[in-house]
Every structure is written in C-alpha cells, then in structure tokens.
Coordinates of N, CA and C in Angstrom, one line a residue:
D1 N 52.9 135.5 155.8 CA 52.7 135.6 154.4 C 51.4 136.2 154.0
S2 N 51.2 136.5 152.7 CA 50.0 137.2 152.3 C 48.8 136.3 152.4
R3 N 49.0 134.9 152.3 CA 47.8 134.0 152.4 C 47.3 134.1 153.9
G4 N 48.2 134.1 154.8 CA 47.9 134.2 156.2 C 47.1 135.5 156.5
A5 N 47.6 136.6 155.9 CA 47.0 137.9 156.0 C 45.5 137.8 155.4
A6 N 45.4 137.2 154.3 CA 44.1 137.0 153.7 C 43.1 136.2 154.6
R7 N 43.7 135.2 155.3 CA 42.8 134.5 156.2 C 42.3 135.4 157.3
W8 N 43.2 136.3 157.8 CA 42.7 137.2 158.9 C 41.6 138.1 158.4
L9 N 41.7 138.5 157.1 CA 40.7 139.3 156.5 C 39.4 138.6 156.5
G10 N 39.5 137.3 156.2 CA 38.3 136.4 156.2 C 37.7 136.3 157.6
R11 N 38.5 136.2 158.6 CA 38.0 136.2 160.0 C 37.4 137.5 160.3
M12 N 37.9 138.6 159.9 CA 37.3 139.9 160.1 C 35.9 139.9 159.5
D13 N 35.8 139.4 158.3 CA 34.5 139.4 157.6 C 33.5 138.5 158.4
E14 N 33.9 137.4 158.9 CA 33.1 136.5 159.6 C 32.6 137.2 160.9
A15 N 33.4 138.0 161.5 CA 33.1 138.7 162.7 C 32.3 140.1 162.4
A16 N 32.0 140.3 161.2 CA 31.3 141.5 160.8 C 32.1 142.8 161.0
L17 N 33.4 142.6 160.9 CA 34.3 143.8 161.1 C 34.7 144.3 159.7
V18 N 34.6 145.6 159.5 CA 34.9 146.2 158.2 C 36.4 146.6 158.2
P19 N 37.1 146.1 157.2 CA 38.6 146.5 157.2 C 38.7 148.0 156.8
D20 N 39.7 148.7 157.4 CA 39.9 150.1 157.0 C 41.2 150.2 156.2
E21 N 41.6 151.4 156.0 CA 42.8 151.7 155.2 C 44.1 151.0 155.8
I22 N 44.1 151.0 157.2 CA 45.3 150.4 157.8 C 45.3 148.9 157.5
V23 N 44.2 148.2 157.5 CA 44.2 146.8 157.3 C 44.6 146.5 155.8
F24 N 44.0 147.3 154.9 CA 44.4 147.1 153.5 C 45.9 147.4 153.2
T25 N 46.4 148.4 153.8 CA 47.8 148.8 153.7 C 48.7 147.7 154.3
S26 N 48.2 147.1 155.3 CA 49.0 145.9 155.9 C 49.0 144.7 155.0
L27 N 47.8 144.5 154.3 CA 47.8 143.4 153.3 C 48.7 143.7 152.1
V28 N 48.7 144.9 151.6 CA 49.6 145.3 150.5 C 51.0 145.1 151.0
S29 N 51.3 145.6 152.2 CA 52.7 145.5 152.7 C 53.2 144.0 152.8
S30 N 52.3 143.2 153.3 CA 52.6 141.8 153.5 C 53.0 141.1 152.1
A31 N 52.2 141.4 151.1 CA 52.5 140.9 149.8 C 53.8 141.5 149.2
A32 N 54.0 142.8 149.5 CA 55.2 143.5 149.0 C 56.5 142.9 149.6
R33 N 56.4 142.5 150.9 CA 57.6 142.0 151.6 C 58.0 140.7 150.9
N34 N 57.1 140.0 150.3 CA 57.4 138.7 149.6 C 57.6 138.9 148.1
S35 N 57.7 140.2 147.7 CA 57.8 140.6 146.2 C 56.7 140.0 145.4
E36 N 55.5 139.9 146.0 CA 54.3 139.4 145.3 C 53.6 140.5 144.7
V37 N 54.0 140.9 143.5 CA 53.5 142.1 142.9 C 52.1 142.0 142.6
R38 N 51.7 140.9 142.0 CA 50.2 140.7 141.6 C 49.3 140.8 142.9
E39 N 49.8 140.1 143.9 CA 49.0 140.1 145.1 C 48.9 141.5 145.7
A40 N 50.0 142.3 145.8 CA 50.0 143.6 146.3 C 49.1 144.5 145.4
A41 N 49.1 144.4 144.1 CA 48.3 145.1 143.2 C 46.8 144.8 143.4
S42 N 46.6 143.5 143.7 CA 45.2 143.0 143.9 C 44.6 143.6 145.2
W43 N 45.4 143.6 146.3 CA 44.9 144.3 147.5 C 44.7 145.8 147.3
L44 N 45.6 146.4 146.5 CA 45.4 147.8 146.2 C 44.1 148.0 145.5
G45 N 43.8 147.2 144.5 CA 42.5 147.3 143.8 C 41.3 147.0 144.7
R46 N 41.4 146.1 145.6 CA 40.3 145.8 146.5 C 40.1 147.0 147.5
M47 N 41.2 147.6 147.8 CA 41.1 148.8 148.7 C 40.3 149.9 148.0
R48 N 40.7 150.1 146.7 CA 40.0 151.2 145.9 C 38.5 150.8 145.7
A49 N 38.3 149.5 145.5 CA 36.9 149.0 145.3 C 36.1 149.3 146.5
A50 N 36.7 149.2 147.7 CA 36.0 149.5 149.0 C 35.9 151.0 149.2
R51 N 36.3 151.8 148.2 CA 36.2 153.3 148.3 C 37.1 153.9 149.3
M52 N 38.3 153.3 149.5 CA 39.3 153.8 150.4 C 40.4 154.3 149.6
Q53 N 41.0 155.4 150.0 CA 42.1 156.1 149.3 C 43.5 155.5 149.8
P54 N 44.3 154.9 149.0 CA 45.6 154.5 149.4 C 46.4 155.8 149.7
D55 N 47.3 155.6 150.7 CA 48.2 156.8 151.0 C 49.6 156.5 150.6
V56 N 50.5 157.3 151.0 CA 51.9 157.2 150.5 C 52.5 155.9 151.0
V57 N 52.1 155.4 152.2 CA 52.6 154.2 152.7 C 52.2 153.0 151.8
T58 N 50.9 153.0 151.4 CA 50.4 151.9 150.6 C 51.1 151.9 149.3
Y59 N 51.2 153.1 148.6 CA 51.9 153.1 147.3 C 53.3 152.8 147.4
S60 N 54.0 153.2 148.5 CA 55.4 152.8 148.7 C 55.6 151.3 148.8
A61 N 54.6 150.6 149.5 CA 54.7 149.2 149.6 C 54.6 148.5 148.2
V62 N 53.7 149.0 147.4 CA 53.6 148.5 146.0 C 54.8 148.7 145.2
A63 N 55.4 149.9 145.4 CA 56.7 150.3 144.7 C 57.8 149.3 145.1
S64 N 57.8 149.0 146.4 CA 58.8 148.1 147.0 C 58.6 146.7 146.4
A65 N 57.4 146.2 146.2 CA 57.2 144.9 145.6 C 57.8 144.9 144.2
H66 N 57.5 145.9 143.4 CA 58.1 146.0 142.0 C 59.6 146.1 142.1
A67 N 60.1 146.8 143.1 CA 61.6 147.0 143.2 C 62.3 145.7 143.5
G68 N 61.6 144.9 144.3 CA 62.2 143.6 144.7 C 62.4 142.7 143.5
R69 N 61.7 142.9 142.4 CA 61.8 142.2 141.2 C 62.6 142.9 140.1
G70 N 63.1 144.1 140.5 CA 63.9 144.9 139.5 C 63.0 145.5 138.4
D71 N 61.7 145.7 138.7 CA 60.7 146.1 137.8 C 60.6 147.7 137.8
L72 N 61.5 148.3 137.1 CA 61.6 149.8 137.1 C 60.3 150.4 136.5
S73 N 59.8 149.8 135.5 CA 58.6 150.3 134.9 C 57.4 150.2 135.8
G74 N 57.4 149.2 136.7 CA 56.3 149.1 137.7 C 56.4 150.2 138.7
V75 N 57.6 150.5 139.1 CA 57.8 151.6 140.1 C 57.4 152.9 139.5
K76 N 57.8 153.1 138.2 CA 57.4 154.4 137.5 C 55.9 154.5 137.5
G77 N 55.2 153.4 137.2 CA 53.8 153.4 137.2 C 53.2 153.8 138.6
V78 N 53.8 153.3 139.6 CA 53.3 153.7 141.0 C 53.5 155.2 141.2
L79 N 54.7 155.7 140.8 CA 55.0 157.1 140.9 C 54.0 158.0 140.1
R80 N 53.6 157.5 138.9 CA 52.6 158.2 138.2 C 51.2 158.2 138.9
E81 N 50.9 157.0 139.5 CA 49.6 157.0 140.2 C 49.6 157.9 141.4
M82 N 50.8 158.0 142.1 CA 50.9 158.9 143.2 C 50.7 160.3 142.8
R83 N 51.3 160.7 141.7 CA 51.2 162.0 141.2 C 49.8 162.3 140.9
A84 N 49.1 161.4 140.2 CA 47.7 161.6 139.9 C 46.8 161.8 141.1
A85 N 47.2 161.1 142.2 CA 46.5 161.2 143.5 C 47.0 162.4 144.3
Q86 N 47.9 163.1 143.8 CA 48.5 164.3 144.5 C 49.1 163.9 145.8
L87 N 49.9 162.8 145.7 CA 50.6 162.4 146.9 C 52.1 162.5 146.6
T88 N 52.9 162.9 147.6 CA 54.3 163.1 147.5 C 55.0 161.9 147.9
P89 N 55.9 161.3 147.0 CA 56.7 160.2 147.4 C 57.5 160.5 148.7
N90 N 57.8 159.5 149.5 CA 58.6 159.7 150.7 C 59.9 158.9 150.5
V91 N 60.7 158.8 151.5 CA 62.0 158.2 151.4 C 61.9 156.7 151.0
F92 N 60.9 156.1 151.5 CA 60.7 154.6 151.1 C 60.3 154.5 149.7
T93 N 59.5 155.4 149.1 CA 59.2 155.3 147.7 C 60.4 155.5 146.9
W94 N 61.2 156.5 147.2 CA 62.4 156.8 146.4 C 63.5 155.7 146.6
T95 N 63.5 155.1 147.8 CA 64.4 153.9 148.0 C 64.0 152.8 147.0
A96 N 62.7 152.6 146.9 CA 62.2 151.5 146.0 C 62.6 151.8 144.6
A97 N 62.5 153.1 144.2 CA 63.0 153.4 142.8 C 64.4 153.2 142.6
I98 N 65.2 153.5 143.6 CA 66.7 153.3 143.5 C 67.0 151.8 143.4
V99 N 66.4 151.0 144.3 CA 66.6 149.6 144.3 C 66.2 149.0 142.9
A100 N 65.1 149.4 142.4 CA 64.6 149.0 141.1 C 65.6 149.3 140.0
C101 N 66.2 150.5 140.0 CA 67.2 150.9 139.1 C 68.4 150.0 139.2
A102 N 68.9 149.8 140.4 CA 70.0 148.9 140.7 C 69.8 147.5 140.2
K103 N 68.7 146.9 140.4 CA 68.4 145.6 140.0 C 68.1 145.4 138.6
A104 N 67.7 146.5 137.9 CA 67.4 146.5 136.5 C 68.6 146.6 135.7
Q105 N 69.7 147.0 136.2 CA 71.0 147.2 135.5 C 71.6 145.8 135.3
P106 N 72.2 145.6 134.1 CA 72.8 144.3 133.9 C 74.1 144.2 134.7
P107 N 74.5 143.0 135.1 CA 75.7 142.9 136.0 C 77.0 143.3 135.4

C-alpha cells in the first residue's frame, strides 16, 4: 500500500539516500493501484518539488488512479499536463481514459 511505500521513502531518507524519478514514479503507481487519487497527486507534486520531471509512466499512473474512480475530468487534466510537458500518451494512458469513460457512463 502507499503507506508502506511512504515508510520506505522515510527509510531512504534516514540512510541519506536521495530518491530519484523511479522511486517517485513507484510511489505514484502504488497510490494509483489503490485508486488513491489525492495520494498519487501528492507524490507527483513532491516529485516536481524535488525538481524531477515526471514521465509518461508517472502521468499514466495518475491517469489510472482517476480512471479507477470514473473521474474523466481528472484523466483529461492529466492529458493536458502531458501535452504541456510535451509528452505523448501511451497505451496505458489511453486505456485509463477509456476506463474513465466507461465508468463515468450511467448504467
């Protein structure tokens, strides 16, 4: 879970290890797997605050978190951020968009 992932980040800090893009993307992905949108967005923000650039994998994980809740506007926001960062969505990003569309539709 994302709390466990956060504990590992704390251990890295205690060991004077600096997290890199892979670590932050893993934290975002961990939150996304549990549809923890706020947590995923928080890790994304911390990644940016550490002056690291999210990549298509990071953004796709955030899109997936939104999709898990049927939050189409959230996925659209991620796509806009990707466009602004000049990143091309991949199959996972588009799958998240399709899932959000499906979940956003009334039964």
